[in-house]
């Protein structure tokens, strides 16, 4: 099976990158995030509902969901290696990818009375943001985006309710 990139698959890649499980193709997180993941998998026909494994975590609102699909896993791994090339333009693909990362492990912080977005990412994420023209600063694995227009660029692609409140 051959996969091609689309904005919803770019969002899926960002979500999976940030919250992936140790086995199969899956994520760990809050129930709302798992529901988004499951809906994307079913909409994109990545997995059948009866093939998905869901497990509750130690907290009521936390759990994990995964399934096994070797072709999809190989495609996701390949896309992870090509992110710097794939996301070089400020378009739907890049915005969807960063929306997925932001929904999975992001938030806002206040610096000198202004709200800025941050998320947990790696060196490639920081490099891509800088190439796209956003001011970003990385400390540890936290990337703070100091450009005020970043959230406006992401907003149409965000799927979690808590992300849309800012």
mmCIF file of C-alpha atoms in Angstrom:
data_model
loop_
_atom_site.group_PDB
_atom_site.id
_atom_site.type_symbol
_atom_site.label_atom_id
_atom_site.label_comp_id
_atom_site.label_asym_id
_atom_site.label_seq_id
_atom_site.Cartn_x
_atom_site.Cartn_y
_atom_site.Cartn_z
ATOM 1 C CA UNK A 1 0.000 0.000 0.000
ATOM 2 C CA UNK A 2 1.367 3.388 -0.997
ATOM 3 C CA UNK A 3 0.629 6.488 1.076
ATOM 4 C CA UNK A 4 0.768 10.120 -0.015
ATOM 5 C CA UNK A 5 0.922 13.216 2.151
ATOM 6 C CA UNK A 6 -2.205 15.287 2.754
ATOM 7 C CA UNK A 7 -2.973 17.941 5.393
ATOM 8 C CA UNK A 8 -4.854 15.422 7.565
ATOM 9 C CA UNK A 9 -1.991 12.938 7.271
ATOM 10 C CA UNK A 10 0.490 15.694 8.157
ATOM 11 C CA UNK A 11 -1.581 16.335 11.307
ATOM 12 C CA UNK A 12 -1.522 12.581 11.998
ATOM 13 C CA UNK A 13 2.276 12.578 11.597
ATOM 14 C CA UNK A 14 2.662 15.429 14.100
ATOM 15 C CA UNK A 15 0.322 13.759 16.576
ATOM 16 C CA UNK A 16 2.046 10.395 16.222
ATOM 17 C CA UNK A 17 5.537 11.929 16.485
ATOM 18 C CA UNK A 18 4.723 13.606 19.780
ATOM 19 C CA UNK A 19 2.735 10.876 21.541
ATOM 20 C CA UNK A 20 3.740 7.572 19.905
ATOM 21 C CA UNK A 21 3.445 4.220 21.631
ATOM 22 C CA UNK A 22 6.268 1.706 21.891
ATOM 23 C CA UNK A 23 4.492 -0.889 19.767
ATOM 24 C CA UNK A 24 2.586 -0.536 16.527
ATOM 25 C CA UNK A 25 1.153 2.737 15.282
ATOM 26 C CA UNK A 26 -0.499 4.497 18.173
ATOM 27 C CA UNK A 27 -0.490 7.261 20.742
ATOM 28 C CA UNK A 28 -0.814 7.738 24.480
ATOM 29 C CA UNK A 29 -2.697 10.635 25.968
ATOM 30 C CA UNK A 30 -5.965 12.059 27.186
ATOM 31 C CA UNK A 31 -9.264 10.683 26.003
ATOM 32 C CA UNK A 32 -9.995 13.674 23.717
ATOM 33 C CA UNK A 33 -6.666 13.199 21.947
ATOM 34 C CA UNK A 34 -7.304 9.457 21.553
ATOM 35 C CA UNK A 35 -10.716 10.177 20.034
ATOM 36 C CA UNK A 36 -9.105 12.512 17.486
ATOM 37 C CA UNK A 37 -6.493 9.844 16.690
ATOM 38 C CA UNK A 38 -9.130 7.127 16.230
ATOM 39 C CA UNK A 39 -11.286 9.378 14.019
ATOM 40 C CA UNK A 40 -8.279 10.203 11.820
ATOM 41 C CA UNK A 41 -7.376 6.516 11.520
ATOM 42 C CA UNK A 42 -10.902 5.583 10.486
ATOM 43 C CA UNK A 43 -11.325 8.550 8.110
ATOM 44 C CA UNK A 44 -8.002 7.817 6.400
ATOM 45 C CA UNK A 45 -8.739 4.052 6.394
ATOM 46 C CA UNK A 46 -5.499 3.280 8.237
ATOM 47 C CA UNK A 47 -7.153 0.636 10.414
ATOM 48 C CA UNK A 48 -10.406 -1.214 10.898
ATOM 49 C CA UNK A 49 -12.249 -0.512 14.166
ATOM 50 C CA UNK A 50 -11.942 -4.130 15.304
ATOM 51 C CA UNK A 51 -8.142 -4.098 14.825
ATOM 52 C CA UNK A 52 -7.487 -1.138 17.132
ATOM 53 C CA UNK A 53 -6.404 -1.860 20.683
ATOM 54 C CA UNK A 54 -7.439 0.599 23.374
ATOM 55 C CA UNK A 55 -6.232 0.493 26.967
ATOM 56 C CA UNK A 56 -7.087 2.636 29.957
ATOM 57 C CA UNK A 57 -4.222 4.234 31.833
ATOM 58 C CA UNK A 58 -3.863 4.738 35.563
ATOM 59 C CA UNK A 59 -5.926 7.937 35.414
ATOM 60 C CA UNK A 60 -9.508 7.870 34.172
ATOM 61 C CA UNK A 61 -8.873 10.411 31.422
ATOM 62 C CA UNK A 62 -5.602 8.851 30.201
ATOM 63 C CA UNK A 63 -4.988 5.839 28.003
ATOM 64 C CA UNK A 64 -3.448 4.545 24.802
ATOM 65 C CA UNK A 65 -4.623 3.282 21.452
ATOM 66 C CA UNK A 66 -2.623 1.441 18.808
ATOM 67 C CA UNK A 67 -2.864 -0.959 15.880
ATOM 68 C CA UNK A 68 -0.414 -2.823 13.688
ATOM 69 C CA UNK A 69 0.185 -1.735 10.084
ATOM 70 C CA UNK A 70 3.733 -2.283 8.840
ATOM 71 C CA UNK A 71 3.352 -0.290 5.603
ATOM 72 C CA UNK A 72 1.942 2.724 7.468
ATOM 73 C CA UNK A 73 4.685 2.498 10.105
ATOM 74 C CA UNK A 74 7.369 2.421 7.390
ATOM 75 C CA UNK A 75 5.761 5.437 5.671
ATOM 76 C CA UNK A 76 5.590 7.389 8.960
ATOM 77 C CA UNK A 77 9.234 6.591 9.746
ATOM 78 C CA UNK A 78 10.231 7.741 6.253
ATOM 79 C CA UNK A 79 8.252 10.973 6.584
ATOM 80 C CA UNK A 80 9.927 11.675 9.935
ATOM 81 C CA UNK A 81 13.313 11.588 8.194
ATOM 82 C CA UNK A 82 12.092 13.908 5.395
ATOM 83 C CA UNK A 83 10.376 16.549 7.558
ATOM 84 C CA UNK A 84 12.941 19.263 6.827
ATOM 85 C CA UNK A 85 12.359 18.821 3.088
ATOM 86 C CA UNK A 86 8.583 18.198 3.203
ATOM 87 C CA UNK A 87 7.740 21.132 5.462
ATOM 88 C CA UNK A 88 9.863 23.798 3.816
ATOM 89 C CA UNK A 89 6.897 25.908 2.668
ATOM 90 C CA UNK A 90 4.377 27.809 4.793
ATOM 91 C CA UNK A 91 1.366 25.830 3.573
ATOM 92 C CA UNK A 92 -1.423 23.494 4.743
ATOM 93 C CA UNK A 93 0.969 20.579 5.225
ATOM 94 C CA UNK A 94 3.335 22.426 7.556
ATOM 95 C CA UNK A 95 0.485 24.074 9.464
ATOM 96 C CA UNK A 96 -1.279 20.726 9.903
ATOM 97 C CA UNK A 97 1.896 19.012 11.100
ATOM 98 C CA UNK A 98 2.603 21.697 13.710
ATOM 99 C CA UNK A 99 -1.072 21.708 14.749
ATOM 100 C CA UNK A 100 -0.749 17.988 15.459
ATOM 101 C CA UNK A 101 2.417 18.535 17.485
ATOM 102 C CA UNK A 102 0.820 21.464 19.341
ATOM 103 C CA UNK A 103 -2.365 19.514 20.131
ATOM 104 C CA UNK A 104 -0.308 16.562 21.379
ATOM 105 C CA UNK A 105 2.265 18.353 23.539
ATOM 106 C CA UNK A 106 1.825 22.093 23.414
ATOM 107 C CA UNK A 107 0.433 25.016 25.297
ATOM 108 C CA UNK A 108 0.832 28.703 25.988
ATOM 109 C CA UNK A 109 3.026 30.657 28.328
ATOM 110 C CA UNK A 110 3.106 34.298 29.332
ATOM 111 C CA UNK A 111 6.279 36.322 28.836
ATOM 112 C CA UNK A 112 6.236 40.024 29.801
ATOM 113 C CA UNK A 113 2.465 40.216 29.501
ATOM 114 C CA UNK A 114 2.243 38.511 26.091
ATOM 115 C CA UNK A 115 1.033 34.975 25.378
ATOM 116 C CA UNK A 116 3.313 32.735 23.312
ATOM 117 C CA UNK A 117 2.912 29.176 22.073
ATOM 118 C CA UNK A 118 5.272 26.368 22.953
ATOM 119 C CA UNK A 119 5.452 22.648 22.294
ATOM 120 C CA UNK A 120 7.821 19.776 22.877
ATOM 121 C CA UNK A 121 9.892 19.130 19.775
ATOM 122 C CA UNK A 122 13.308 18.296 18.413
ATOM 123 C CA UNK A 123 16.039 20.110 16.480
ATOM 124 C CA UNK A 124 14.337 19.436 13.132
ATOM 125 C CA UNK A 125 11.120 21.093 14.336
ATOM 126 C CA UNK A 126 13.059 24.166 15.424
ATOM 127 C CA UNK A 127 14.947 24.326 12.129
ATOM 128 C CA UNK A 128 11.730 24.035 10.097
ATOM 129 C CA UNK A 129 10.078 26.824 12.107
ATOM 130 C CA UNK A 130 13.067 29.101 11.612
ATOM 131 C CA UNK A 131 13.062 28.397 7.864
ATOM 132 C CA UNK A 132 9.348 29.228 7.738
ATOM 133 C CA UNK A 133 10.095 32.650 9.202
ATOM 134 C CA UNK A 134 8.956 32.159 12.798
ATOM 135 C CA UNK A 135 11.092 33.207 15.748
ATOM 136 C CA UNK A 136 11.682 30.093 17.812
ATOM 137 C CA UNK A 137 13.881 29.342 20.795
ATOM 138 C CA UNK A 138 14.633 25.835 21.992
ATOM 139 C CA UNK A 139 15.556 24.977 25.567
ATOM 140 C CA UNK A 140 15.849 21.279 26.296
ATOM 141 C CA UNK A 141 13.015 19.734 24.330
ATOM 142 C CA UNK A 142 10.657 22.728 24.711
ATOM 143 C CA UNK A 143 10.384 25.031 21.700
ATOM 144 C CA UNK A 144 8.915 28.470 22.355
ATOM 145 C CA UNK A 145 7.583 30.229 19.267
ATOM 146 C CA UNK A 146 8.027 33.949 19.817
ATOM 147 C CA UNK A 147 6.224 35.052 16.657
ATOM 148 C CA UNK A 148 2.753 36.446 17.390
ATOM 149 C CA UNK A 149 1.324 35.193 14.071
ATOM 150 C CA UNK A 150 2.170 31.513 14.736
ATOM 151 C CA UNK A 151 -1.068 30.711 16.569
ATOM 152 C CA UNK A 152 -3.172 32.387 13.879
ATOM 153 C CA UNK A 153 -1.431 30.223 11.289
ATOM 154 C CA UNK A 154 -2.162 27.045 13.303
ATOM 155 C CA UNK A 155 -5.686 27.816 14.510
ATOM 156 C CA UNK A 156 -7.666 26.521 11.483
ATOM 157 C CA UNK A 157 -5.948 23.123 11.794
ATOM 158 C CA UNK A 158 -6.223 22.573 15.560
ATOM 159 C CA UNK A 159 -8.625 19.833 16.628
ATOM 160 C CA UNK A 160 -8.497 19.830 20.442
ATOM 161 C CA UNK A 161 -10.829 22.147 22.354
ATOM 162 C CA UNK A 162 -8.161 23.189 24.875
ATOM 163 C CA UNK A 163 -5.898 24.301 21.998
ATOM 164 C CA UNK A 164 -8.536 26.578 20.479
ATOM 165 C CA UNK A 165 -9.082 28.690 23.614
ATOM 166 C CA UNK A 166 -6.013 30.899 23.222
#
